[in-house]
Amino acid sequence: MDRVLDEPLTKTLGPATAKVMAENLDLRTVGDLLHHYPRRYEERGQLTRLAELPLDEHVTVVAQVADARVLTFNGGRGRRLEVTITDGSGRLQLVFFGRGIHRPHKDLLPGTRAMFAGKVSMFNRKLQLAHPTYERLDADSGEGAVSAFAGKLIPIYPACKGLESWKIAKAVDAVLPHATEAVDPLPAALREGRGFVPLPQALLKIHRPQTKADVEDARQRLKWDEAFVLQVALARRRYADAQLPAVARRPVPDGLLDAFDARLPFTLTEGQRKVSAEIFGDLATEHPMHRLLQGEVGSGKTMVALRAMLTVVDAGGQAALLAPTEVLAQQHHRSVVEMMGDLAEGGMLGGAERATKVVLLTGSMGAAARRQALLDLVTGEAGIVIGTHALIEDKVQFHDLGLVVVDEQHRFGVEQRDALRGKGKQPPHLLVMTATPIPRTVAMTVFGDLETSVLDQLPAGRSPIASHVVPAADKPHFLARAWERVREEVEGGHQAYVVCPRIGDDLDQAAQPAGARRTSPEDEAEKRPPLAVLDVAGQLTAGPLKGLRVEMLHGRMAPDDKDDVMRRFAAGEVDVLVATTVIEVGVNVPNATAMVIMDADRFGVSQLHQLRGRVGRGSAPGLCLLVTEMPEASPARGRLGAVAATLDGFELSRIDLEQRREGDVLGQAQSGVRSSLRVLAVIEDEEIIAAARDEAVSVVTADPELEGLPELRTALDALLDKDREQYLDKG
């Protein structure tokens, strides 16, 4: 292994810098820093796009000072320096307060060019940087600065508070000589066949390019490294899984499945039939199925999963459905029992002859109910069990576990899945369901060890949802109209949700110590905390929704209270439910037709789409209102406009990914692999990922243990740290 690249940064850089790098950027070794690539490059003669700065992120911009002025406030007691910088595409305001204004006042004269770094905030509807750090780029700013940026292209690194891009650049200079010792993971034949530059050269070119062509060469090469090593890891995982034995579960004529199908009040959609056939094909083989089932909210995934579970029960096995929360587990249990009718009453009077038992197992069950459920599982009396991670506890024993269905995979860790796997006599078949649409390349990257099935038709009887953005600050009367619309829906016999980003009450306030020195009034205006359930519910009952039955639902309530509210809402005893995102997954109330999402800009695109899927579940059309105070031209408003414009989840998930930085594609929760992908953009690099997957498959098929490719093994170990190989199983 490259010993030098494993050296801790504390040896090369000062301890203070190394500490900030470790804590904020997770860079601990020389190798880590070499792989911390510039996010983009500024040309000395060219300027950043100020018009496109993201709110609330640390940014580095290169721009020119247009004007600077000192203003006084507080009756002359306070002073602040306002500097306007420009780049041709837009202008940006910088503010410095108090004693901090003297140096910038001297340095930042009109016409000065500099790099500025800070966090973008919003003040009086304009973007600004408060107290940015800066580094001048003019000839007299000292030899050091000029030589560091002597190249025509200035690398701009992903930075953090306390460590600006130019400081990272200096640290990279200190470790760059070690790039020559980097071990190249690509097999020589592949590298030469595709004409890639060797790794050490790619590292030099990405950090200190002379030309744009250098950057391109380096990026192509480094993208391949990332895509290929990740795909090899996944290919090895699939290869190992394919060697595992499993019990084949074939459909039995005249069993539970046939009895169930015969009673269905509707016909399955074409998509449901096709996906079911794929699943039944997998279940009939002697290797464990590993399949990802994607489908929009309401596309009928549960029906497909239930038919697979019944097949396994017919074949003598048991099936477990794992849900991320108790509320969801209870809902699934209710809907499965309803769908099955007397087929779910095995061993009871009035149960059908082929019936089985469907048991629920959650953490909050009473001891007696729990004991009975555990008994039904171990004797095999219960063919289907539905539960939360309580299913994974050591005490839970199965008679013969044949299929595990995991709902909303991304909330479920791998260790938990593996623990459940270990409960079968042989590894059970696995079906993972998600309502979050995942573009094909992400599926290849994140879920690369699963075969994918997609349900893309909505079943008959689902109604369209109209979505509109409500700009509360620009047009307050739009918000008033939104509440009128809610009243109209309720008067029409329907119900509504109001969703807020947080719960509210003292726990949120506790973070602000009493008597803490308030920041300037400038900061206050923009930093309004997101709207909270407790506040909004109070304002609505006293104001625009006075007289309606308004209730609250949030994660801090006791489970019984939550269930009680949900039950009353489902029964139509509550008109308006003011809730946090607890309702995002799986709440099914066909009579709820309207949803108002407050501070909608604080939610991600996919999350808004998920939330919206809760209305329009019955025969009446749905309405979703996205309330925001963001100004018209802001990226946040653009995102909301996109959500309002399309109901196609796959289209939105592409927008979502393009808007988030690639590093988050796998979402920290999902990426366990250190793959905060550094140069690979999952959406744009579809061809690279697909090609790397093919190459990886052929390499692994030819040499599963990679004995002939020691460098590739080294790179894999670095990516996976051994225990993480399990992790790839799914984040």
XYZ file of C-alpha atoms in Angstrom:
731
model
C 0.000 0.000 0.000
C 1.213 3.549 -0.648
C 2.671 4.219 2.774
C 3.255 7.900 2.056
C -0.338 8.496 1.072
C -1.448 6.943 4.367
C 0.569 9.452 6.375
C -1.604 11.603 8.598
C -1.861 15.234 7.489
C -0.735 16.301 10.972
C 2.804 15.399 9.862
C 2.768 17.524 6.728
C 0.556 20.480 7.664
C 0.291 22.376 10.930
C -1.821 20.661 13.605
C -4.440 23.439 13.496
C -5.015 23.141 9.734
C -5.007 19.346 9.919
C -7.634 19.475 12.660
C -9.989 21.711 10.650
C -9.529 19.440 7.614
C -10.307 16.320 9.612
C -13.306 17.772 11.401
C -14.980 19.667 8.584
C -13.897 17.970 5.381
C -13.118 14.467 6.655
C -9.603 14.694 5.181
C -7.135 12.838 7.394
C -4.285 11.529 5.240
C -2.097 12.780 2.422
C -4.092 10.562 0.059
C -7.392 12.054 1.235
C -6.145 15.546 0.448
C -4.831 14.511 -2.975
C -8.326 13.252 -3.739
C -9.977 16.497 -2.578
C -10.399 17.932 -6.061
C -11.196 21.522 -7.033
C -14.917 22.055 -7.505
C -14.240 24.352 -10.456
C -11.587 26.705 -11.869
C -11.629 30.437 -12.314
C -9.641 31.977 -15.119
C -7.692 34.980 -13.987
C -9.373 37.157 -16.570
C -12.807 35.719 -16.013
C -15.316 36.031 -13.219
C -17.665 33.746 -11.313
C -21.382 33.683 -12.005
C -22.538 35.716 -9.024
C -26.088 35.443 -10.274
C -26.168 31.719 -9.488
C -24.864 31.516 -5.944
C -26.565 28.944 -3.723
C -28.075 30.229 -0.485
C -26.605 29.034 2.833
C -23.475 27.524 1.322
C -19.832 28.410 1.760
C -18.693 29.781 -1.574
C -15.545 31.218 -3.077
C -15.938 33.856 -5.760
C -13.481 35.829 -7.839
C -14.771 39.316 -8.544
C -13.958 42.983 -8.821
C -14.854 45.712 -6.327
C -17.329 48.168 -7.878
C -17.804 50.470 -4.906
C -17.350 50.638 -1.143
C -18.978 52.867 1.441
C -19.079 53.177 5.217
C -22.539 53.659 6.755
C -23.446 54.438 10.342
C -26.444 53.086 12.233
C -27.774 53.164 15.819
C -27.566 56.947 15.860
C -23.936 56.924 14.715
C -22.763 54.430 17.334
C -22.412 51.512 14.911
C -20.531 51.491 11.615
C -20.609 49.068 8.765
C -18.735 48.825 5.506
C -20.727 47.822 2.431
C -18.753 46.684 -0.580
C -20.412 45.841 -3.887
C -18.534 43.369 -6.076
C -19.375 42.550 -9.653
C -18.565 39.864 -12.170
C -20.498 40.851 -15.252
C -23.378 38.444 -14.490
C -24.492 40.089 -11.313
C -23.568 42.077 -8.246
C -23.117 40.896 -4.706
C -23.076 42.870 -1.512
C -20.367 42.269 1.121
C -20.838 43.650 4.639
C -18.311 44.141 7.414
C -19.278 45.400 10.873
C -17.652 47.164 13.798
C -13.900 47.015 14.239
C -13.671 44.525 11.395
C -14.075 47.263 8.799
C -10.645 48.915 8.914
C -8.545 46.485 6.917
C -11.087 45.748 4.172
C -11.725 49.478 3.881
C -8.043 49.955 3.006
C -7.740 46.803 0.851
C -10.951 46.763 -1.139
C -10.733 49.878 -3.275
C -12.866 50.072 -6.420
C -11.200 48.151 -9.240
C -9.460 45.654 -6.908
C -9.784 42.016 -7.951
C -9.877 39.410 -5.212
C -11.125 36.018 -4.165
C -13.848 36.231 -1.525
C -15.046 33.352 0.642
C -18.001 33.217 2.979
C -21.506 31.934 3.533
C -24.202 33.271 1.252
C -27.133 34.735 3.158
C -30.132 36.770 2.202
C -30.779 40.305 3.438
C -33.565 42.594 2.262
C -34.205 40.135 -0.581
C -30.640 40.471 -1.857
C -27.842 37.935 -1.617
C -24.927 38.988 0.535
C -21.756 37.715 2.192
C -21.303 38.930 5.775
C -17.671 39.268 6.918
C -16.178 37.259 4.060
C -12.471 36.467 4.119
C -10.651 37.549 1.001
C -7.337 37.282 -0.826
C -6.409 40.000 -3.314
C -5.292 38.971 -6.758
C -3.577 42.187 -7.807
C 0.140 42.355 -8.524
C 1.056 44.076 -5.262
C -0.620 41.545 -2.975
C 2.719 39.909 -2.256
C 4.687 37.231 -4.108
C 3.061 34.298 -2.266
C -0.450 34.948 -3.389
C 0.502 35.645 -6.958
C 2.696 32.600 -7.331
C 0.041 30.373 -5.775
C -2.305 31.497 -8.509
C 0.264 32.088 -11.185
C -1.388 29.494 -13.404
C -4.022 30.842 -15.693
C -6.611 28.623 -13.998
C -7.300 29.241 -10.319
C -8.546 26.054 -8.627
C -11.541 26.658 -6.344
C -11.761 23.933 -3.708
C -14.827 22.842 -1.750
C -14.116 24.788 1.423
C -15.564 25.213 4.865
C -15.658 27.797 7.597
C -12.136 28.503 8.783
C -10.460 27.000 5.749
C -10.785 29.006 2.556
C -10.155 27.645 -0.877
C -6.767 29.389 -1.135
C -5.556 27.852 2.129
C -6.547 24.416 0.853
C -4.632 25.178 -2.346
C -1.485 25.866 -0.296
C -1.940 22.625 1.626
C -2.337 20.719 -1.652
C 0.936 22.250 -2.871
C 2.625 20.731 0.168
C 1.429 17.178 -0.595
C 1.359 17.275 -4.398
C 4.906 15.864 -4.798
C 3.598 12.597 -3.249
C 1.178 12.113 -6.143
C 3.908 10.213 -7.963
C 3.485 7.395 -5.431
C -0.231 6.871 -5.990
C -1.081 3.274 -6.881
C -3.067 2.992 -10.112
C -6.218 0.876 -9.673
C -7.149 0.525 -13.352
C -5.923 -2.689 -15.002
C -3.220 -1.715 -17.522
C -5.156 -3.179 -20.450
C -8.204 -1.102 -19.618
C -6.166 2.068 -19.100
C -4.280 1.737 -22.372
C -7.346 0.552 -24.273
C -9.201 3.712 -23.310
C -6.201 6.006 -23.635
C -6.211 7.320 -20.056
C -3.337 9.242 -18.478
C -1.661 7.435 -15.539
C -3.027 8.289 -12.092
C -0.094 10.410 -10.784
C -0.317 12.566 -13.885
C -4.113 12.857 -13.533
C -3.686 14.105 -9.948
C -1.162 16.750 -11.018
C -3.416 17.877 -13.849
C -6.566 18.162 -11.756
C -4.915 20.244 -9.022
C -2.612 22.423 -11.132
C -3.882 22.436 -14.709
C -2.128 24.574 -17.293
C -5.049 24.393 -19.704
C -8.690 23.396 -19.779
C -7.672 20.296 -21.722
C -5.593 19.227 -18.686
C -8.667 19.455 -16.500
C -10.691 17.420 -18.975
C -8.051 14.646 -19.244
C -7.765 14.417 -15.481
C -11.499 14.410 -14.847
C -12.193 11.703 -17.416
C -9.514 9.542 -15.874
C -10.557 10.126 -12.244
C -14.230 9.613 -13.078
C -13.344 6.230 -14.457
C -11.444 5.338 -11.297
C -14.441 6.128 -9.146
C -16.993 4.479 -11.365
C -14.880 1.405 -11.965
C -13.791 0.702 -8.391
C -17.353 1.153 -7.154
C -18.757 -1.093 -9.893
C -16.132 -3.763 -9.171
C -17.198 -3.727 -5.532
C -20.833 -4.134 -6.575
C -20.020 -6.783 -9.169
C -18.144 -8.802 -6.534
C -21.101 -8.426 -4.226
C -23.489 -9.701 -6.910
C -21.078 -12.520 -7.742
C -20.880 -13.585 -4.085
C -24.663 -13.365 -3.706
C -25.163 -15.486 -6.797
C -23.113 -18.234 -5.102
C -25.428 -18.289 -2.064
C -28.043 -21.032 -1.852
C -31.715 -20.252 -1.313
C -34.871 -22.315 -1.233
C -36.774 -21.959 -4.499
C -40.369 -20.875 -3.767
C -42.622 -21.797 -6.683
C -46.323 -20.894 -6.948
C -48.699 -23.699 -5.911
C -51.947 -24.068 -7.857
C -55.157 -23.474 -5.862
C -53.196 -21.944 -3.009
C -53.515 -18.680 -1.126
C -52.400 -16.647 -4.123
C -55.080 -18.047 -6.415
C -57.733 -17.601 -3.731
C -56.553 -14.007 -3.210
C -56.470 -13.178 -6.928
C -59.948 -14.609 -7.393
C -61.336 -12.068 -4.907
C -59.598 -8.983 -6.227
C -62.276 -6.397 -7.023
C -60.145 -4.989 -9.877
C -57.710 -6.270 -12.453
C -53.990 -5.747 -11.979
C -52.360 -3.126 -14.225
C -50.119 -4.280 -17.052
C -47.130 -3.008 -15.020
C -48.144 -4.938 -11.897
C -48.453 -8.138 -13.926
C -45.075 -7.636 -15.597
C -43.258 -6.889 -12.323
C -44.981 -9.815 -10.572
C -43.737 -12.125 -13.316
C -40.152 -10.884 -12.791
C -40.447 -11.476 -9.051
C -42.000 -14.939 -9.401
C -39.177 -15.829 -11.808
C -36.594 -14.848 -9.174
C -38.393 -16.664 -6.362
C -38.350 -19.881 -8.367
C -34.532 -20.031 -8.498
C -32.160 -21.536 -5.961
C -30.256 -18.304 -5.409
C -31.654 -15.464 -3.317
C -33.608 -12.845 -5.217
C -32.242 -9.315 -4.769
C -34.690 -6.972 -6.386
C -35.458 -3.273 -6.036
C -39.078 -2.357 -6.733
C -39.503 1.304 -7.585
C -42.874 2.853 -7.987
C -44.583 6.138 -7.409
C -46.619 6.532 -4.277
C -49.866 4.726 -5.014
C -48.618 2.689 -7.972
C -49.610 -0.503 -6.197
C -46.247 -1.714 -4.859
C -47.870 -3.157 -1.739
C -50.179 -5.287 -3.867
C -47.223 -6.666 -5.842
C -45.294 -7.363 -2.624
C -48.288 -9.059 -1.006
C -48.733 -11.408 -3.978
C -45.043 -12.351 -3.689
C -45.505 -12.999 0.041
C -48.532 -15.216 -0.594
C -46.569 -17.240 -3.144
C -43.868 -17.899 -0.551
C -46.465 -18.907 2.063
C -48.025 -21.272 -0.489
C -44.591 -22.819 -0.967
C -44.297 -23.514 2.750
C -42.227 -20.488 3.767
C -42.824 -17.314 5.774
C -42.602 -13.713 4.620
C -41.613 -10.644 6.637
C -42.422 -7.042 5.728
C -40.191 -4.474 7.402
C -41.427 -0.903 7.737
C -39.377 2.089 8.924
C -41.861 3.309 11.575
C -44.533 1.879 13.855
C -47.252 3.985 12.260
C -46.336 2.520 8.872
C -46.097 -1.036 10.157
C -49.588 -0.710 11.655
C -50.918 0.717 8.422
C -49.412 -2.040 6.334
C -50.821 -4.602 8.745
C -54.290 -3.083 8.539
C -54.272 -2.839 4.763
C -52.887 -6.382 4.262
C -55.498 -7.863 6.613
C -58.212 -5.887 4.817
C -57.005 -7.012 1.395
C -56.845 -10.663 2.487
C -60.124 -10.818 4.420
C -60.736 -14.299 5.854
C -57.550 -15.558 4.155
C -55.730 -13.794 7.030
C -57.648 -15.712 9.685
C -55.682 -18.952 9.702
C -56.610 -21.249 12.588
C -59.637 -19.158 13.501
C -63.298 -19.964 13.190
C -64.568 -18.573 9.929
C -61.072 -18.500 8.424
C -60.786 -19.768 4.857
C -59.322 -23.261 4.542
C -56.075 -22.101 2.923
C -55.797 -19.189 5.368
C -52.683 -18.178 7.265
C -52.094 -15.762 10.140
C -50.840 -12.223 9.572
C -49.131 -10.915 12.715
C -47.866 -7.481 13.677
C -44.673 -7.089 15.691
C -43.599 -3.650 16.954
C -41.647 -2.362 19.922
C -44.612 -0.845 21.732
C -46.803 -3.982 21.810
C -47.961 -5.311 25.148
C -46.116 -8.345 26.533
C -48.964 -10.816 25.996
C -49.624 -9.823 22.382
C -45.929 -9.932 21.732
C -45.535 -13.398 23.245
C -48.363 -14.700 21.077
C -46.871 -13.123 17.936
C -43.442 -14.661 18.644
C -45.088 -18.041 19.205
C -46.994 -17.814 15.912
C -43.714 -17.075 14.119
C -41.700 -19.914 15.592
C -44.423 -22.509 14.992
C -45.018 -21.282 11.441
C -48.665 -20.581 12.298
C -48.122 -17.035 10.989
C -47.181 -17.025 7.328
C -46.826 -13.258 7.176
C -45.314 -10.947 9.764
C -45.266 -7.172 9.477
C -43.143 -5.069 11.781
C -40.490 -2.501 12.510
C -36.873 -3.306 13.297
C -38.263 -5.060 16.380
C -38.381 -8.033 13.973
C -34.618 -8.198 14.027
C -34.156 -8.676 17.751
C -32.460 -11.868 18.868
C -35.609 -13.221 20.464
C -37.477 -13.363 17.176
C -37.298 -16.861 15.671
C -38.893 -17.938 12.402
C -40.115 -21.370 11.412
C -38.841 -20.965 7.834
C -38.195 -17.402 6.622
C -38.385 -17.343 2.840
C -38.857 -13.705 1.808
C -38.007 -10.337 3.317
C -39.707 -7.235 1.915
C -38.144 -3.937 3.021
C -40.285 -0.846 2.622
C -38.637 2.530 2.009
C -35.149 1.100 1.892
C -33.297 4.364 2.384
C -34.408 4.489 6.002
C -32.998 1.099 6.707
C -29.392 0.227 7.480
C -27.526 -2.715 6.087
C -26.608 -4.244 9.396
C -30.315 -4.512 10.078
C -30.960 -6.228 6.782
C -28.137 -8.639 7.303
C -29.422 -9.455 10.775
C -32.783 -10.330 9.300
C -31.129 -12.369 6.585
C -29.455 -14.447 9.248
C -32.879 -15.554 10.512
C -33.519 -17.879 7.564
C -32.255 -21.486 7.451
C -30.779 -20.321 4.165
C -30.599 -16.705 2.996
C -34.168 -15.550 2.264
C -35.186 -13.826 -0.956
C -35.110 -10.039 -0.689
C -37.436 -7.437 -2.196
C -36.697 -3.776 -1.499
C -39.450 -1.241 -2.206
C -39.048 2.492 -2.615
C -41.400 5.270 -3.624
C -38.472 7.609 -4.234
C -37.920 7.475 -7.982
C -34.276 6.715 -8.638
C -32.760 7.522 -12.031
C -31.197 4.521 -13.720
C -27.593 5.526 -13.090
C -28.181 6.094 -9.414
C -29.838 2.722 -9.239
C -26.684 1.308 -10.885
C -24.498 3.111 -8.360
C -26.352 2.999 -5.088
C -28.355 -0.155 -5.598
C -25.867 -1.765 -7.935
C -26.306 -5.179 -6.409
C -30.068 -5.276 -6.940
C -32.008 -6.023 -10.102
C -34.504 -3.215 -10.680
C -38.220 -3.361 -11.484
C -40.246 -0.217 -12.076
C -44.007 0.300 -11.673
C -44.749 3.399 -13.689
C -48.498 3.321 -14.214
C -50.891 4.569 -11.586
C -53.782 2.192 -10.918
C -57.199 3.214 -12.170
C -59.138 5.459 -9.835
C -56.228 7.693 -8.789
C -56.976 11.368 -9.343
C -54.738 14.066 -10.781
C -53.115 16.536 -8.373
C -52.928 20.226 -9.254
C -49.913 21.977 -7.681
C -49.318 25.722 -7.343
C -46.620 27.893 -5.813
C -47.979 30.482 -3.339
C -45.493 33.386 -3.019
C -46.523 34.553 0.456
C -44.121 37.503 0.615
C -44.625 38.905 -2.904
C -48.390 38.303 -2.955
C -49.876 37.974 0.541
C -53.416 37.755 -0.890
C -52.394 34.443 -2.522
C -51.856 33.000 0.957
C -55.266 34.241 2.101
C -56.764 32.562 -0.956
C -54.940 29.314 -0.083
C -56.729 29.145 3.268
C -60.031 29.857 1.511
C -59.352 26.915 -0.790
C -58.788 24.702 2.265
C -62.137 25.820 3.717
C -63.836 25.108 0.370
C -62.438 21.562 0.310
C -63.656 20.974 3.878
C -67.082 22.414 3.042
C -67.160 19.978 0.117
C -66.849 17.126 2.621
C -63.086 16.616 2.209
C -60.035 17.002 4.451
C -56.673 18.735 4.271
C -53.074 18.520 5.469
C -50.891 21.472 6.434
C -47.225 20.474 6.555
C -44.532 22.428 8.443
C -40.750 21.915 8.536
C -40.457 21.668 12.306
C -42.392 20.929 15.487
C -41.735 24.082 17.511
C -41.940 24.658 21.310
C -39.192 25.125 23.863
C -36.957 22.322 22.661
C -36.268 24.260 19.483
C -35.798 27.478 21.431
C -33.405 25.901 23.917
C -30.634 26.247 21.392
C -30.859 30.044 21.811
C -29.646 30.763 25.373
C -31.758 33.380 27.131
C -30.303 36.831 26.895
C -27.932 35.779 24.117
C -26.577 38.864 22.365
C -28.805 39.378 19.361
C -27.032 39.688 16.074
C -27.548 42.771 13.926
C -31.116 43.433 12.800
C -29.800 42.669 9.299
C -29.119 39.062 10.232
C -32.381 38.677 12.122
C -34.657 39.383 9.183
C -33.388 36.585 7.012
C -32.653 34.032 9.650
C -36.307 33.449 10.488
C -36.584 29.878 11.756
C -38.744 27.578 9.640
C -42.428 27.573 10.515
C -43.429 25.146 13.240
C -46.466 22.919 13.699
C -47.299 24.227 17.168
C -47.295 27.875 16.054
C -49.081 27.363 12.749
C -51.827 25.200 14.272
C -52.516 27.926 16.839
C -52.595 30.693 14.242
C -54.921 28.745 11.944
C -57.453 27.809 14.644
C -57.577 31.428 15.832
C -57.555 32.870 12.308
C -58.236 31.680 8.767
C -59.483 28.184 9.718
C -61.486 29.203 12.752
C -64.364 26.835 13.419
C -62.806 23.858 11.597
C -61.595 20.787 13.484
C -57.818 21.265 13.393
C -55.428 18.727 15.016
C -51.659 18.326 15.211
C -49.391 15.375 14.430
C -45.641 15.305 14.999
C -42.819 12.999 15.992
C -42.598 14.101 19.600
C -46.095 12.857 20.445
C -46.575 9.547 22.259
C -47.173 6.674 19.789
C -50.714 6.153 21.123
C -51.581 9.820 20.654
C -50.205 9.736 17.120
C -52.264 6.680 16.263
C -55.333 8.228 17.833
C -55.043 11.411 15.754
C -54.374 9.415 12.583
C -57.313 7.130 13.276
C -59.660 10.091 13.821
C -58.332 11.821 10.700
C -58.871 8.649 8.659
C -62.380 8.350 10.110
C -63.182 11.905 9.006
C -63.469 13.310 12.556
C -60.685 15.850 11.896
C -60.886 18.412 9.063
C -57.319 19.685 8.939
C -54.185 17.908 10.125
C -51.214 20.188 10.825
C -48.189 17.895 10.714
C -44.477 17.510 10.214
C -43.156 15.125 7.557
C -44.279 12.148 9.671
C -47.016 11.896 7.071
C -44.512 11.652 4.218
C -44.576 7.893 4.001
C -47.525 5.624 3.773
C -50.400 7.588 5.278
C -53.467 6.710 3.254
C -56.615 8.836 3.654
C -58.492 8.869 0.331
C -60.799 11.655 1.545
C -57.888 14.105 2.032
C -57.799 16.263 -1.080
C -55.747 19.344 -0.199
C -52.258 19.896 1.154
C -50.629 23.204 2.047
C -46.847 22.948 2.543
C -45.485 25.868 4.583
C -41.909 27.094 3.891
C -41.897 24.611 1.033
C -38.432 25.852 0.027
C -37.026 24.112 3.130
C -37.851 20.674 1.687
C -36.052 18.772 -1.070
C -37.699 18.181 -4.453
C -38.178 14.450 -3.917
C -39.563 15.038 -0.445
C -42.137 17.527 -1.747
C -43.157 14.975 -4.352
C -43.514 12.299 -1.664
C -45.625 14.577 0.518
C -47.839 15.598 -2.357
C -48.552 11.922 -3.051
C -50.673 11.894 0.123
C -53.547 13.768 -1.555
C -55.622 12.776 -4.580
C -55.701 9.172 -3.380
C -59.470 8.917 -3.824
C -61.827 9.818 -6.618
C -61.742 13.598 -6.018
C -58.902 15.628 -7.604
C -56.041 16.670 -5.309
C -54.644 20.135 -4.675
C -51.147 20.906 -3.390
C -50.118 24.474 -2.483
C -46.416 25.210 -1.992
C -46.095 28.273 0.238
C -42.786 30.139 0.195
C -41.362 33.542 1.062
C -38.421 33.169 -1.304
C -38.040 35.902 -3.947
C -39.038 35.151 -7.494
C -35.595 34.802 -9.020
C -34.157 32.530 -6.315
C -33.095 28.923 -7.109
C -35.502 27.767 -4.366
C -38.432 29.251 -6.262
C -37.172 27.554 -9.412
C -37.198 24.197 -7.616
C -40.762 24.729 -6.393
C -41.818 25.736 -9.895
C -40.430 22.440 -11.189
C -42.387 20.452 -8.596
C -45.574 22.336 -9.481
C -45.005 21.746 -13.190
C -44.770 17.948 -13.284
C -46.128 14.911 -11.493
C -43.443 12.672 -12.975
C -41.285 11.520 -10.076
C -38.427 10.358 -12.309
C -38.238 13.747 -13.967
C -38.199 15.405 -10.523
C -35.553 13.078 -9.157
C -33.301 14.122 -12.043
C -33.888 17.789 -11.195
C -33.243 17.003 -7.547
C -29.916 15.364 -8.318
C -28.816 18.062 -10.703
C -29.520 20.636 -8.025
C -27.795 18.874 -5.194
C -24.063 18.545 -5.212
C -22.998 15.160 -6.542
C -21.560 14.267 -3.175
C -25.037 14.087 -1.751
C -26.483 11.961 -4.485
C -26.146 8.943 -2.334
C -27.260 11.071 0.577
C -24.977 10.736 3.580
C -27.418 8.237 4.943
C -26.987 6.076 1.912
C -23.429 6.389 1.004
C -21.582 4.456 3.742
C -19.069 3.821 1.024
C -16.679 6.758 1.152
C -18.059 7.508 -2.232
C -19.102 11.015 -1.642
C -18.466 10.742 -5.347
C -15.786 13.255 -6.018
C -15.789 13.819 -9.755
C -18.453 11.443 -10.933
C -21.724 13.205 -11.647
C -24.286 10.474 -11.498
C -26.661 12.056 -13.976
C -24.249 13.351 -16.619
C -21.924 10.385 -16.513
C -24.467 7.763 -17.364
C -22.302 6.328 -20.182
C -19.223 6.098 -17.971
C -21.122 4.297 -15.231
C -22.698 1.877 -17.681
C -19.362 1.182 -19.388
C -17.565 0.804 -16.055
C -20.228 -1.629 -14.938
C -19.650 -3.793 -18.028
C -15.866 -3.710 -17.593
C -16.250 -4.526 -13.898
C -18.464 -7.515 -14.620
C -15.968 -8.974 -17.073
C -13.033 -8.400 -14.709
C -14.857 -10.051 -11.795
C -16.155 -12.949 -13.867
C -12.616 -13.679 -15.069
C -10.959 -13.228 -11.663
C -13.460 -13.043 -8.765
C -10.734 -12.686 -6.140
C -8.806 -10.123 -8.247
C -5.645 -12.135 -7.677
C -4.050 -10.828 -10.845
C -4.873 -7.200 -10.014
C -3.262 -6.318 -6.670
C -3.547 -2.540 -7.255
C -7.264 -2.831 -7.843
C -7.581 -4.864 -4.622
C -5.742 -2.103 -2.764
C -8.095 0.526 -4.156
C -11.096 -1.612 -3.231
C -9.880 -2.063 0.315
C -9.430 1.675 0.610
C -12.955 2.237 -0.663
C -14.525 -0.389 1.510
C -12.411 -0.697 4.630
C -13.448 -4.354 4.716
C -16.508 -3.829 6.925
C -17.887 -1.444 4.370
C -18.088 -4.145 1.755
C -21.151 -5.373 3.643
C -22.308 -1.850 3.621
C -22.507 -1.678 -0.103
C -25.272 -4.096 0.347
C -27.290 -0.931 0.565
C -27.066 2.231 2.411
